[in-house]
Amino acid sequence: MSKKIESNPKDDGFRMPGEFEPHEGCWMIWPERTDNFRLGAKPAQAAFADVAHALSKYEPVTMLVSKSQYSAAKEVLEPQIRVIEMSTDDAWVRDTGPTFVINDVTGEVRGVDWRFNAWGGLLDGLYFPWDQDDKVARKICDIERKDYYSLEEFVLEGGSIHVDGEGTLIVTETCLLHESRNPQLTKNEIEETLKQYLNVEKIIWLPEGIYLDETNEHVDNIIHYVAPGKVVLAWTDDVNDPQHAMSLKAYEMLTGTTDAKGRSLEVFKLHIPNTVLVTQEESEGVDIVDGTKPRDEGDRQAASYANFYIANGAVILPVFNDEQYDKLAIDTLQRAMPDHRIVPVYAREILLGGGNIHCITQQQPKG
Ligand code: KQY
């Protein structure tokens, strides 16, 4: 059994590693909410399976599946995917799973279990209830026999933090300072908690994230650390797109500062795809349920290529059948990560549920 640790990672010599550091494996959750994913979630399940199969060539993948979907998922998933039954409220393990921290001296890995409130609780949350999601981190730690730190009162999603593993954390103000997360805390108090539980010294606050991102603009949709000192930034050259000003502010922040080691950051601009709008057919395929964010025809989705996942030796990159920008994204990322294989996976069905490839994956570092 894993046990709850009462101190904090920093005091115990644990740090959150960069995503580009070696992984033991990766976690995912099988999608099934018909009020979030269209057509009984079948197209989303096919997309999640594509991601799992692509990823499993580079590291072990575990898929968490509800009891009602267990047999169906086993039918679709190839045998190398470990399938474990678990209750959840939806499929975003980046946000509900543990943040893993490692001790470089002993090699021990532990989990951090944050409070989860479905991206905003009763004020601004995307569905109700979320009590099963809030138990996912603890259950994963139990399965893996990892001890864990637990913050009963501090709300945070894994997609809202990005580290370089060498003392620097990047977040967005729109998300972490939103009144639906930790309104009882000052910015300074939020910083202190993050410094203790991720073991970072410097926090870079980007003002905003991706336009209309329903997570209050998670950082993982706008930037991605690809190595210490190297960041990919979602970008658009179109000055009439609201994203232009948002990305420009982030660019100015990133290029105008230094990281915890005193380095200037190298920033790679990753052009966003052409605007993705929900079609009538896509909207009509989603069940309307009181308390769940609706998917209306014409809604712009927060599409970005920066929400990729870095596996051992490869990058699983979301693409959208965009003739203008998919290839450019692959080339840009290959330039930023010359030693990684870039593996594109069609991700529109994931995007229609409000997220992307980084949101549906959570890496477990190698100790
Ligand atoms: O981290 C994410 N982008 C997940 C978004 C979940 C949206 C649920 N409808």
Short mmCIF file of C-alpha atoms and ligand atoms in Angstrom, two decimals:
data_model
loop_
_atom_site.label_atom_id
_atom_site.label_comp_id
_atom_site.label_asym_id
_atom_site.label_seq_id
_atom_site.Cartn_x
_atom_site.Cartn_y
_atom_site.Cartn_z
CA MET A 1 0.00 0.00 0.00
CA SER A 2 1.10 3.55 -0.58
CA LYS A 3 0.99 5.97 2.32
CA LYS A 4 0.33 9.68 2.70
CA ILE A 5 3.43 11.74 3.53
CA GLU A 6 2.86 14.73 5.77
CA SER A 7 5.90 16.85 4.75
CA ASN A 8 6.48 18.27 1.25
CA PRO A 9 8.64 17.26 -1.74
CA LYS A 10 11.10 20.13 -1.40
CA ASP A 11 11.91 19.33 2.23
CA ASP A 12 12.31 15.65 1.30
CA GLY A 13 14.60 16.28 -1.70
CA PHE A 14 12.04 15.44 -4.43
CA ARG A 15 11.50 17.50 -7.62
CA MET A 16 9.09 17.40 -10.54
CA PRO A 17 11.15 16.28 -13.58
CA GLY A 18 10.81 17.72 -17.08
CA GLU A 19 8.55 15.75 -19.41
CA PHE A 20 11.55 15.15 -21.69
CA GLU A 21 13.31 13.13 -18.93
CA PRO A 22 13.04 9.28 -19.01
CA HIS A 23 9.63 7.74 -18.32
CA GLU A 24 8.64 4.49 -16.65
CA GLY A 25 5.38 4.68 -18.56
CA CYS A 26 2.27 6.68 -19.27
CA TRP A 27 -1.34 6.77 -17.99
CA MET A 28 -4.54 7.41 -19.96
CA ILE A 29 -8.30 7.21 -19.28
CA TRP A 30 -10.81 5.76 -21.74
CA PRO A 31 -13.40 8.41 -22.83
CA GLU A 32 -17.09 7.61 -22.52
CA ARG A 33 -19.07 10.72 -21.49
CA THR A 34 -21.77 11.17 -24.13
CA ASP A 35 -22.38 14.76 -22.94
CA ASN A 36 -18.79 15.66 -23.83
CA PHE A 37 -17.87 13.34 -26.71
CA ARG A 38 -20.15 12.84 -29.70
CA LEU A 39 -21.84 9.66 -30.94
CA GLY A 40 -21.56 7.75 -27.70
CA ALA A 41 -17.85 8.71 -27.55
CA LYS A 42 -17.01 6.13 -30.25
CA PRO A 43 -14.97 8.53 -32.46
CA ALA A 44 -13.11 9.81 -29.38
CA GLN A 45 -12.39 6.24 -28.27
CA ALA A 46 -10.85 5.53 -31.67
CA ALA A 47 -8.67 8.65 -31.32
CA PHE A 48 -7.60 7.74 -27.77
CA ALA A 49 -6.74 4.24 -29.00
CA ASP A 50 -4.63 5.76 -31.80
CA VAL A 51 -2.72 7.81 -29.23
CA ALA A 52 -2.24 4.78 -26.95
CA HIS A 53 -1.00 2.59 -29.79
CA ALA A 54 1.39 5.27 -31.10
CA LEU A 55 2.71 5.88 -27.60
CA SER A 56 3.10 2.22 -26.70
CA LYS A 57 5.91 1.90 -29.26
CA TYR A 58 8.01 4.14 -27.00
CA GLU A 59 6.88 3.42 -23.43
CA PRO A 60 4.41 1.22 -21.50
CA VAL A 61 0.83 2.58 -21.51
CA THR A 62 -1.87 1.94 -18.90
CA MET A 63 -5.50 2.71 -19.83
CA LEU A 64 -7.99 3.23 -16.99
CA VAL A 65 -11.48 2.10 -17.99
CA SER A 66 -14.88 2.05 -16.25
CA LYS A 67 -16.54 -1.29 -15.55
CA SER A 68 -19.17 -0.68 -18.24
CA GLN A 69 -16.57 0.01 -20.95
CA TYR A 70 -14.00 -2.55 -19.84
CA SER A 71 -14.85 -5.26 -22.39
CA ALA A 72 -15.33 -2.79 -25.25
CA ALA A 73 -11.96 -1.15 -24.56
CA LYS A 74 -10.20 -4.52 -24.33
CA GLU A 75 -11.63 -5.34 -27.73
CA VAL A 76 -10.18 -2.20 -29.34
CA LEU A 77 -6.86 -1.87 -27.51
CA GLU A 78 -3.85 -3.90 -28.58
CA PRO A 79 -2.53 -6.41 -26.01
CA GLN A 80 0.52 -4.35 -25.07
CA ILE A 81 -1.79 -1.75 -23.44
CA ARG A 82 -2.38 -2.54 -19.74
CA VAL A 83 -6.09 -2.04 -19.03
CA ILE A 84 -7.20 -1.40 -15.42
CA GLU A 85 -10.76 -0.85 -14.23
CA MET A 86 -11.26 2.45 -12.42
CA SER A 87 -14.19 4.82 -11.83
CA THR A 88 -13.64 8.35 -13.18
CA ASP A 89 -15.87 11.25 -14.24
CA ASP A 90 -14.09 11.89 -17.56
CA ALA A 91 -10.88 11.20 -19.46
CA TRP A 92 -8.31 13.90 -18.61
CA VAL A 93 -5.63 12.13 -16.59
CA ARG A 94 -3.13 14.98 -17.02
CA ASP A 95 -5.43 17.01 -14.79
CA THR A 96 -6.75 14.35 -12.42
CA GLY A 97 -3.75 12.03 -12.06
CA PRO A 98 -0.84 12.53 -9.65
CA THR A 99 2.03 14.87 -10.41
CA PHE A 100 5.02 12.59 -9.98
CA VAL A 101 8.16 13.83 -8.22
CA ILE A 102 11.52 12.07 -8.01
CA ASN A 103 14.45 11.94 -5.62
CA ASP A 104 17.67 11.96 -7.66
CA VAL A 105 19.72 10.41 -4.85
CA THR A 106 17.53 7.42 -3.94
CA GLY A 107 15.63 7.10 -7.23
CA GLU A 108 12.33 7.02 -5.33
CA VAL A 109 9.22 8.35 -7.12
CA ARG A 110 6.27 9.82 -5.19
CA GLY A 111 2.96 11.37 -6.21
CA VAL A 112 1.38 14.74 -5.46
CA ASP A 113 -2.40 14.61 -5.14
CA TRP A 114 -3.93 18.06 -5.68
CA ARG A 115 -7.58 18.94 -5.08
CA PHE A 116 -9.52 18.64 -8.38
CA ASN A 117 -12.75 20.61 -8.98
CA ALA A 118 -13.44 20.01 -12.71
CA TRP A 119 -11.74 23.25 -13.80
CA GLY A 120 -13.70 25.61 -11.61
CA GLY A 121 -16.13 23.85 -9.26
CA LEU A 122 -19.66 25.20 -8.98
CA LEU A 123 -18.50 28.63 -10.18
CA ASP A 124 -16.93 27.71 -13.49
CA GLY A 125 -16.56 23.90 -13.66
CA LEU A 126 -17.17 21.93 -16.85
CA TYR A 127 -19.28 19.16 -15.30
CA PHE A 128 -20.77 17.97 -12.02
CA PRO A 129 -20.02 15.88 -10.02
CA TRP A 130 -16.24 15.34 -10.09
CA ASP A 131 -15.76 13.24 -6.95
CA GLN A 132 -14.50 10.17 -8.83
CA ASP A 133 -11.97 12.26 -10.76
CA ASP A 134 -10.72 13.68 -7.47
CA LYS A 135 -9.79 10.15 -6.34
CA VAL A 136 -7.80 9.21 -9.47
CA ALA A 137 -4.41 10.48 -8.25
CA ARG A 138 -4.58 8.52 -5.01
CA LYS A 139 -5.72 5.35 -6.80
CA ILE A 140 -2.85 5.52 -9.31
CA CYS A 141 -0.37 5.93 -6.45
CA ASP A 142 -1.91 2.88 -4.76
CA ILE A 143 -1.67 0.78 -7.92
CA GLU A 144 1.99 1.77 -8.32
CA ARG A 145 2.72 1.57 -4.55
CA LYS A 146 3.98 5.16 -4.61
CA ASP A 147 3.75 7.23 -1.45
CA TYR A 148 2.02 10.54 -1.99
CA TYR A 149 1.66 14.08 -0.71
CA SER A 150 -1.92 15.29 -0.48
CA LEU A 151 -3.13 18.89 -0.62
CA GLU A 152 -6.72 18.74 0.62
CA GLU A 153 -7.39 22.45 0.07
CA PHE A 154 -5.24 23.44 -2.90
CA VAL A 155 -6.96 23.18 -6.31
CA LEU A 156 -4.70 22.46 -9.27
CA GLU A 157 -4.75 20.54 -12.55
CA GLY A 158 -1.64 18.93 -14.02
CA GLY A 159 -2.16 20.72 -17.34
CA SER A 160 -1.83 24.09 -15.61
CA ILE A 161 1.87 23.59 -14.74
CA HIS A 162 4.95 23.08 -16.89
CA VAL A 163 8.48 22.61 -15.50
CA ASP A 164 11.98 22.33 -16.92
CA GLY A 165 13.04 19.96 -14.11
CA GLU A 166 15.83 22.38 -13.21
CA GLY A 167 13.99 24.81 -10.98
CA THR A 168 11.69 26.70 -13.37
CA LEU A 169 7.89 26.50 -13.57
CA ILE A 170 5.68 28.20 -16.17
CA VAL A 171 1.96 28.87 -15.48
CA THR A 172 -0.80 31.21 -16.70
CA GLU A 173 -2.37 33.93 -14.57
CA THR A 174 -5.79 33.38 -16.15
CA CYS A 175 -5.92 29.86 -14.73
CA LEU A 176 -3.99 29.87 -11.48
CA LEU A 177 -5.36 33.21 -10.31
CA HIS A 178 -8.94 32.48 -11.42
CA GLU A 179 -11.49 32.92 -8.63
CA SER A 180 -12.69 29.35 -9.15
CA ARG A 181 -9.38 27.77 -8.07
CA ASN A 182 -7.81 29.11 -4.85
CA PRO A 183 -9.46 32.49 -4.16
CA GLN A 184 -8.53 32.33 -0.47
CA LEU A 185 -4.82 32.56 -1.37
CA THR A 186 -2.72 35.48 -2.61
CA LYS A 187 -0.46 35.11 -5.64
CA ASN A 188 2.46 34.95 -3.26
CA GLU A 189 0.90 32.13 -1.25
CA ILE A 190 0.16 30.19 -4.46
CA GLU A 191 3.80 30.63 -5.47
CA GLU A 192 5.01 29.36 -2.09
CA THR A 193 2.85 26.21 -2.35
CA LEU A 194 4.10 25.50 -5.87
CA LYS A 195 7.71 26.04 -4.85
CA GLN A 196 7.34 23.52 -2.02
CA TYR A 197 5.42 20.85 -3.88
CA LEU A 198 7.24 21.01 -7.24
CA ASN A 199 10.59 22.06 -5.80
CA VAL A 200 11.09 25.03 -8.12
CA GLU A 201 12.77 28.38 -7.45
CA LYS A 202 11.45 30.52 -10.28
CA ILE A 203 7.89 30.84 -11.58
CA ILE A 204 7.22 32.51 -14.92
CA TRP A 205 3.66 33.82 -15.09
CA LEU A 206 2.30 34.11 -18.63
CA PRO A 207 -0.67 36.48 -18.69
CA GLU A 208 -2.89 34.24 -20.84
CA GLY A 209 -3.10 30.96 -22.73
CA ILE A 210 -5.06 29.87 -25.81
CA TYR A 211 -8.13 31.86 -26.86
CA LEU A 212 -11.39 30.26 -25.60
CA ASP A 213 -9.59 27.44 -23.81
CA GLU A 214 -12.26 26.16 -21.42
CA THR A 215 -9.71 25.31 -18.72
CA ASN A 216 -9.21 29.04 -18.07
CA GLU A 217 -6.27 28.80 -20.45
CA HIS A 218 -4.03 26.01 -19.20
CA VAL A 219 -0.35 26.59 -19.83
CA ASP A 220 0.05 23.20 -21.57
CA ASN A 221 -1.93 24.41 -24.57
CA ILE A 222 0.24 27.47 -25.22
CA ILE A 223 3.81 26.42 -24.34
CA HIS A 224 5.81 23.25 -23.94
CA TYR A 225 9.27 22.80 -22.49
CA VAL A 226 11.22 20.55 -24.90
CA ALA A 227 14.51 20.80 -22.97
CA PRO A 228 15.89 23.02 -20.20
CA GLY A 229 16.11 26.53 -21.66
CA LYS A 230 14.03 25.60 -24.75
CA VAL A 231 10.30 26.35 -25.07
CA VAL A 232 7.82 25.90 -27.90
CA LEU A 233 5.13 28.61 -28.06
CA ALA A 234 1.76 28.44 -29.85
CA TRP A 235 1.75 31.36 -32.26
CA THR A 236 -0.20 33.04 -35.04
CA ASP A 237 0.97 35.60 -37.59
CA ASP A 238 -2.63 36.75 -38.10
CA VAL A 239 -2.83 40.05 -36.23
CA ASN A 240 -6.63 40.00 -36.52
CA ASP A 241 -6.88 36.75 -34.58
CA PRO A 242 -7.34 37.37 -30.82
CA GLN A 243 -4.68 34.70 -30.28
CA HIS A 244 -2.04 36.98 -31.80
CA ALA A 245 -2.05 39.45 -28.90
CA MET A 246 -2.21 36.61 -26.36
CA SER A 247 0.77 34.78 -27.86
CA LEU A 248 2.69 38.04 -28.28
CA LYS A 249 2.36 38.78 -24.54
CA ALA A 250 3.65 35.28 -23.79
CA TYR A 251 6.53 35.72 -26.24
CA GLU A 252 7.52 39.01 -24.63
CA MET A 253 7.37 37.45 -21.18
CA LEU A 254 9.44 34.42 -22.18
CA THR A 255 12.09 36.35 -24.08
CA GLY A 256 12.27 39.11 -21.48
CA THR A 257 13.16 36.90 -18.53
CA THR A 258 15.66 34.27 -17.44
CA ASP A 259 15.02 30.87 -15.87
CA ALA A 260 16.06 29.57 -12.45
CA LYS A 261 19.56 28.87 -13.78
CA GLY A 262 19.90 32.40 -15.18
CA ARG A 263 19.53 31.26 -18.81
CA SER A 264 17.66 33.18 -21.50
CA LEU A 265 15.00 31.00 -23.11
CA GLU A 266 15.14 29.87 -26.72
CA VAL A 267 11.56 30.18 -28.01
CA PHE A 268 10.29 28.22 -31.04
CA LYS A 269 7.10 29.66 -32.55
CA LEU A 270 4.65 26.86 -33.42
CA HIS A 271 1.92 28.27 -35.66
CA ILE A 272 -1.61 27.27 -34.57
CA PRO A 273 -3.87 25.45 -37.08
CA ASN A 274 -6.54 27.25 -39.06
CA THR A 275 -9.58 27.95 -36.88
CA VAL A 276 -11.43 24.78 -35.88
CA LEU A 277 -15.21 25.27 -35.54
CA VAL A 278 -17.73 22.70 -34.26
CA THR A 279 -19.95 21.59 -37.17
CA GLN A 280 -23.72 21.11 -36.94
CA GLU A 281 -23.29 17.35 -37.20
CA GLU A 282 -20.67 17.31 -34.45
CA SER A 283 -22.80 19.46 -32.16
CA GLU A 284 -25.89 17.30 -32.70
CA GLY A 285 -23.96 14.17 -31.76
CA VAL A 286 -23.34 15.34 -28.18
CA ASP A 287 -25.96 14.72 -25.45
CA ILE A 288 -27.17 17.90 -23.78
CA VAL A 289 -26.97 17.57 -19.98
CA ASP A 290 -27.65 20.27 -17.41
CA GLY A 291 -24.38 21.16 -15.66
CA THR A 292 -22.10 20.11 -18.55
CA LYS A 293 -20.61 22.65 -20.93
CA PRO A 294 -22.57 22.37 -24.21
CA ARG A 295 -20.90 21.89 -27.61
CA ASP A 296 -22.66 24.34 -29.91
CA GLU A 297 -22.39 24.56 -33.69
CA GLY A 298 -19.87 27.24 -34.69
CA ASP A 299 -18.01 27.20 -31.37
CA ARG A 300 -14.30 27.82 -31.89
CA GLN A 301 -12.13 25.12 -30.32
CA ALA A 302 -8.84 25.97 -28.57
CA ALA A 303 -6.75 24.21 -31.22
CA SER A 304 -2.99 24.21 -30.77
CA TYR A 305 -0.05 21.98 -31.69
CA ALA A 306 1.73 22.81 -28.42
CA ASN A 307 -0.40 20.30 -26.53
CA PHE A 308 1.73 17.34 -27.63
CA TYR A 309 3.17 14.57 -25.44
CA ILE A 310 6.88 13.83 -25.13
CA ALA A 311 7.44 10.07 -24.84
CA ASN A 312 10.78 8.25 -24.55
CA GLY A 313 12.43 9.19 -27.84
CA ALA A 314 9.28 10.43 -29.60
CA VAL A 315 6.71 13.21 -29.63
CA ILE A 316 3.04 12.34 -30.12
CA LEU A 317 1.81 15.45 -31.96
CA PRO A 318 -1.85 16.40 -32.49
CA VAL A 319 -2.71 17.18 -36.13
CA PHE A 320 -5.98 18.30 -37.67
CA ASN A 321 -5.85 17.46 -41.41
CA ASP A 322 -4.77 21.07 -41.90
CA GLU A 323 -3.00 21.35 -45.24
CA GLN A 324 -1.42 24.66 -44.35
CA TYR A 325 -0.14 24.12 -40.82
CA ASP A 326 0.19 20.39 -39.93
CA LYS A 327 3.39 19.95 -41.93
CA LEU A 328 4.81 23.23 -40.63
CA ALA A 329 4.16 22.04 -37.05
CA ILE A 330 5.95 18.74 -37.70
CA ASP A 331 8.93 20.57 -39.20
CA THR A 332 9.10 23.18 -36.42
CA LEU A 333 8.99 20.54 -33.72
CA GLN A 334 11.59 18.42 -35.46
CA ARG A 335 13.85 21.47 -35.46
CA ALA A 336 13.22 22.02 -31.74
CA MET A 337 13.70 18.33 -30.90
CA PRO A 338 16.15 16.92 -33.46
CA ASP A 339 16.72 13.67 -31.52
CA HIS A 340 13.04 12.76 -31.20
CA ARG A 341 10.82 11.07 -33.76
CA ILE A 342 7.74 13.23 -34.44
CA VAL A 343 4.62 11.03 -34.59
CA PRO A 344 1.50 12.89 -35.82
CA VAL A 345 -1.91 11.62 -34.62
CA TYR A 346 -5.23 13.01 -35.89
CA ALA A 347 -6.77 14.70 -32.83
CA ARG A 348 -9.96 16.51 -33.87
CA GLU A 349 -12.19 14.17 -31.86
CA ILE A 350 -10.13 14.86 -28.71
CA LEU A 351 -10.29 18.59 -29.37
CA LEU A 352 -14.09 18.41 -29.69
CA GLY A 353 -14.14 17.19 -26.07
CA GLY A 354 -12.24 20.27 -24.96
CA GLY A 355 -8.67 18.98 -24.74
CA ASN A 356 -5.78 17.53 -26.65
CA ILE A 357 -3.04 14.91 -26.51
CA HIS A 358 -1.15 16.34 -23.52
CA CYS A 359 -4.39 16.52 -21.51
CA ILE A 360 -5.15 12.83 -22.01
CA THR A 361 -1.70 11.52 -21.00
CA GLN A 362 0.29 11.62 -17.77
CA GLN A 363 3.86 10.41 -17.64
CA GLN A 364 5.31 8.44 -14.74
CA PRO A 365 9.03 9.24 -14.53
CA LYS A 366 11.70 6.62 -14.17
CA GLY A 367 13.25 6.80 -10.74
O1 KQY B 1 -6.82 19.90 -19.74
C1 KQY B 1 -7.67 19.92 -20.56
N1 KQY B 1 -7.57 20.69 -21.60
C2 KQY B 1 -8.87 19.11 -20.39
C3 KQY B 1 -10.10 19.80 -20.68
C4 KQY B 1 -11.25 18.99 -20.28
C5 KQY B 1 -12.48 19.48 -20.79
C6 KQY B 1 -13.63 18.68 -20.32
N2 KQY B 1 -14.76 18.95 -21.11
#
